[in-house]
């Protein structure tokens, strides 16, 4: 039974007139987020790499929400060229974005690289979204919410500037944790810069706990077996993708979600349960690392954010 102060998707405020962009929207958390925003009346851009899956996702949503305003836009976060093409199309369209949900994420069991030569976890999870958000700033400034989806794995992460691309040492857990720590640090630093430079953004971080999604890519047989064993165990403690989407939906829609806040499940080990305020780990609060990560991210993506009031 729902407790009196417990937030659920039934509490999503009407989103009519809102224009939302969701990355990784063709499946998993991104699909569930897009579905609920559409149900609440928002116009939703489903951004994903695979056009067929994206169009199928739209068909599925329309079955539940006839007449929903939905658009598929191709976006490959592993390619800065694709990010630029995507943002150029949205800027040409010219509609102010109410909510940007940086949801897409991967975890590779073996080291992969993006088309720009970045280690894939970092390149897709952090650098792609860093470039995307920066390029969309003209459509975001003045009140948009930016939701950055991270992971509880961030507390085990470390930003290793001496081996940022995991060329010397790659471990699937450590490399993924670094990318998700980068997500959280990006959210915190973007909110700080928004306040300092007048971007007018509400930046909120969220994590899904453990949600049953297709996250691990390109596993070797041995790693896949271990992953399946871990997933079997975690599945008993975790939750569905639909439930895993709740923290991001809370961050995107609730008047109670605070700029600079961080939200996730409040149940056992924060793997599942009702949405609650999450604790920002100490490793995400190092301002020197955060500032350097921002600088390095600008250099790698060649996306420079304005440093004067806009």
XYZ file of C-alpha atoms in Angstrom:
310
model
C 0.000 0.000 0.000
C 1.248 3.477 -0.880
C 2.280 5.591 2.091
C 0.796 9.072 2.266
C 3.997 10.875 1.266
C 5.286 8.218 -1.151
C 5.625 9.395 -4.768
C 4.411 7.178 -7.611
C 3.770 7.739 -11.306
C 0.161 8.519 -10.368
C 1.573 11.765 -8.954
C 3.091 12.949 -12.245
C 1.786 16.440 -12.827
C 0.104 17.252 -16.162
C 2.750 17.799 -18.836
C 0.591 19.332 -21.558
C 2.558 21.970 -23.432
C 5.883 20.479 -22.322
C 8.489 19.433 -24.892
C 10.716 16.619 -23.660
C 13.809 14.976 -25.138
C 14.775 11.513 -23.869
C 17.987 9.741 -24.873
C 18.144 5.970 -25.072
C 14.390 6.026 -25.575
C 13.942 2.915 -27.722
C 13.956 0.513 -24.775
C 14.528 0.013 -21.067
C 14.322 3.027 -18.791
C 14.179 5.481 -21.684
C 11.106 3.828 -23.155
C 9.340 3.793 -19.788
C 10.204 7.444 -19.186
C 8.911 8.402 -22.642
C 5.716 6.406 -22.129
C 4.851 8.102 -18.852
C 5.655 11.576 -20.163
C 3.397 10.904 -23.152
C 0.623 9.686 -20.843
C 0.937 12.963 -18.937
C 0.496 14.940 -22.160
C 4.046 15.943 -23.072
C 5.354 16.082 -26.617
C 8.288 13.673 -26.574
C 11.341 13.312 -28.796
C 12.583 9.731 -28.576
C 16.306 9.899 -29.290
C 18.085 6.627 -30.017
C 20.674 5.064 -32.286
C 18.482 2.395 -33.898
C 15.750 3.864 -36.094
C 13.768 0.620 -36.345
C 13.686 0.174 -32.562
C 12.829 3.835 -32.110
C 9.902 3.662 -34.488
C 8.718 0.434 -32.849
C 8.859 2.198 -29.474
C 6.631 4.944 -30.841
C 4.135 2.348 -32.088
C 4.054 0.730 -28.645
C 3.440 4.051 -26.924
C 0.690 4.975 -29.378
C -1.065 1.716 -28.553
C -1.324 2.906 -24.953
C -1.612 6.634 -25.637
C -3.484 7.183 -28.910
C -2.823 10.640 -30.285
C 0.381 11.145 -28.313
C 2.790 13.678 -29.815
C 5.919 11.634 -30.477
C 8.948 12.050 -32.709
C 11.878 9.751 -33.334
C 15.255 11.381 -33.919
C 18.380 9.374 -34.639
C 21.135 9.965 -32.094
C 24.315 7.945 -31.693
C 26.100 9.163 -28.581
C 29.180 7.214 -29.675
C 29.637 9.770 -32.462
C 30.143 13.482 -31.862
C 29.169 14.017 -35.497
C 25.816 12.344 -34.822
C 25.365 14.471 -31.700
C 25.964 17.621 -33.756
C 23.566 16.511 -36.494
C 20.885 15.756 -33.887
C 21.239 19.080 -32.099
C 21.362 20.995 -35.388
C 17.999 19.455 -36.340
C 16.404 20.396 -33.028
C 17.805 23.918 -33.130
C 16.495 24.344 -36.677
C 13.077 23.152 -35.446
C 13.406 25.880 -32.843
C 11.142 24.637 -30.063
C 12.268 25.372 -26.516
C 12.950 22.191 -24.547
C 11.154 21.844 -21.220
C 12.886 18.655 -20.097
C 16.064 16.931 -21.309
C 16.595 13.471 -19.845
C 20.129 12.195 -20.381
C 19.268 8.555 -19.873
C 21.161 6.475 -22.442
C 23.898 4.306 -21.028
C 26.055 1.282 -21.760
C 28.367 -1.031 -19.872
C 30.798 -2.978 -21.988
C 32.342 -6.150 -20.618
C 35.404 -5.670 -22.853
C 37.035 -2.404 -23.893
C 35.437 -0.748 -26.902
C 36.008 2.650 -28.501
C 33.658 5.170 -30.038
C 34.023 6.557 -33.547
C 35.946 9.460 -31.982
C 38.388 7.122 -30.241
C 36.980 7.449 -26.716
C 36.580 4.467 -24.419
C 32.936 3.599 -25.009
C 31.506 3.731 -21.474
C 32.980 7.183 -20.897
C 32.327 8.310 -24.458
C 28.654 7.361 -24.545
C 27.593 7.743 -20.929
C 29.400 11.011 -20.201
C 31.096 12.732 -23.144
C 28.220 12.220 -25.570
C 25.735 13.686 -23.100
C 28.126 16.507 -22.178
C 28.317 17.517 -25.845
C 24.589 17.017 -26.379
C 23.574 19.203 -23.458
C 26.047 21.921 -24.359
C 24.900 22.081 -27.965
C 21.243 22.184 -26.876
C 21.826 25.017 -24.407
C 20.121 27.645 -26.634
C 16.923 25.569 -26.395
C 17.323 24.827 -22.672
C 18.212 28.176 -21.139
C 15.622 29.953 -19.073
C 13.958 27.216 -17.057
C 14.435 23.753 -18.558
C 15.021 20.740 -16.369
C 18.047 18.640 -17.210
C 17.872 15.175 -15.680
C 21.122 13.209 -15.625
C 20.660 9.490 -15.062
C 23.595 7.989 -13.217
C 24.014 4.752 -11.241
C 24.654 3.750 -7.659
C 27.908 2.345 -9.046
C 29.183 5.932 -9.066
C 30.239 5.654 -5.424
C 32.814 3.045 -6.467
C 34.144 5.239 -9.261
C 37.269 7.344 -9.570
C 38.081 9.851 -12.305
C 41.515 8.663 -13.377
C 42.963 11.487 -15.459
C 46.167 9.493 -15.973
C 44.174 6.787 -17.771
C 40.823 8.375 -18.514
C 40.271 6.177 -21.577
C 41.149 2.946 -19.708
C 43.969 2.183 -22.148
C 46.373 0.980 -19.451
C 43.812 -0.873 -17.375
C 40.240 -1.806 -18.218
C 37.791 -3.486 -15.885
C 34.117 -3.491 -16.759
C 33.076 -2.516 -13.235
C 35.716 0.172 -12.700
C 35.340 1.746 -16.122
C 31.552 1.822 -15.866
C 31.741 3.278 -12.347
C 34.055 6.039 -13.601
C 31.576 6.960 -16.343
C 28.643 7.077 -13.917
C 30.638 9.155 -11.439
C 31.328 11.519 -14.336
C 27.554 11.730 -14.903
C 26.902 12.784 -11.317
C 29.790 15.247 -11.255
C 28.548 16.734 -14.532
C 25.089 17.271 -13.022
C 26.501 18.951 -9.917
C 28.903 21.157 -11.869
C 26.291 22.092 -14.480
C 23.919 23.268 -11.751
C 26.710 25.345 -10.210
C 27.598 26.909 -13.569
C 23.944 27.519 -14.365
C 23.620 29.573 -11.187
C 26.894 31.420 -11.820
C 26.440 32.159 -15.511
C 22.688 32.528 -15.721
C 21.797 29.458 -17.789
C 18.509 29.214 -15.888
C 18.562 25.419 -15.695
C 17.271 23.048 -13.044
C 19.759 20.181 -13.096
C 18.758 17.054 -11.204
C 20.479 13.676 -10.980
C 18.732 10.340 -10.551
C 19.654 6.684 -10.376
C 17.362 3.675 -10.979
C 18.758 1.332 -8.350
C 18.919 -2.080 -9.963
C 16.489 -2.218 -12.866
C 16.180 -5.161 -15.222
C 17.394 -3.669 -18.516
C 19.723 -4.769 -21.318
C 22.770 -2.854 -20.162
C 25.782 -5.101 -20.584
C 26.975 -5.213 -24.209
C 29.350 -7.461 -26.157
C 30.183 -9.828 -23.323
C 32.609 -12.671 -23.769
C 31.134 -16.082 -22.914
C 32.886 -16.199 -19.542
C 31.873 -12.696 -18.565
C 28.367 -13.229 -19.858
C 28.000 -16.287 -17.601
C 29.158 -14.312 -14.572
C 26.890 -11.439 -15.551
C 23.903 -13.767 -15.852
C 24.625 -15.165 -12.396
C 24.870 -11.673 -10.910
C 21.721 -10.573 -12.718
C 19.825 -13.598 -11.394
C 20.794 -12.686 -7.837
C 20.140 -8.973 -8.255
C 16.796 -9.624 -9.923
C 15.492 -10.917 -6.624
C 16.433 -7.589 -5.029
C 15.836 -5.223 -7.928
C 12.846 -3.976 -9.858
C 11.418 -3.699 -13.344
C 12.511 -1.121 -15.893
C 9.159 0.611 -15.376
C 9.852 0.986 -11.656
C 13.485 1.889 -12.312
C 12.264 4.869 -14.344
C 10.496 6.414 -11.357
C 13.438 8.419 -9.942
C 14.099 10.040 -13.338
C 10.390 10.747 -13.785
C 10.240 12.288 -10.325
C 13.244 14.446 -11.204
C 11.673 15.439 -14.524
C 8.186 16.304 -13.298
C 7.789 16.747 -9.555
C 7.615 20.214 -7.999
C 9.379 18.609 -5.022
C 12.473 17.713 -7.076
C 15.067 20.343 -6.240
C 17.684 21.821 -8.550
C 20.996 20.237 -7.631
C 19.170 17.294 -6.059
C 19.858 13.594 -6.419
C 17.144 10.936 -6.218
C 16.889 7.159 -6.271
C 15.101 4.181 -4.713
C 14.898 4.120 -0.933
C 14.539 0.381 -0.352
C 17.087 -2.282 0.587
C 20.603 -1.223 -0.480
C 18.904 1.441 -2.636
C 18.316 -1.210 -5.307
C 14.548 -0.769 -5.386
C 11.732 0.888 -3.516
C 10.021 4.270 -3.361
C 11.737 7.384 -4.661
C 13.746 9.227 -2.050
C 16.569 11.737 -1.867
C 19.853 9.940 -2.474
C 23.122 10.691 -0.722
C 25.761 12.274 -2.931
C 28.929 10.235 -2.323
C 32.088 11.987 -1.183
C 33.933 11.176 -4.418
C 31.384 13.241 -6.376
C 31.934 16.320 -4.220
C 35.586 16.988 -5.059
C 35.341 20.375 -6.753
C 38.896 20.302 -8.101
C 38.231 17.012 -9.884
C 34.865 18.294 -11.072
C 36.379 21.444 -12.565
C 39.152 19.484 -14.268
C 36.666 16.934 -15.634
C 34.659 19.792 -17.140
C 37.754 21.280 -18.745
C 38.890 17.918 -20.136
C 35.374 17.184 -21.408
C 35.310 20.493 -23.277
C 38.691 19.738 -24.817
C 37.728 16.213 -25.888
C 34.296 17.105 -27.296
C 35.281 20.563 -28.577
C 32.047 21.893 -27.078
C 32.727 25.115 -25.183
C 30.106 26.300 -22.724
C 29.585 30.064 -22.278
C 31.214 31.520 -19.175
C 29.329 34.787 -19.085
C 25.676 35.474 -18.432
C 23.422 34.384 -21.269
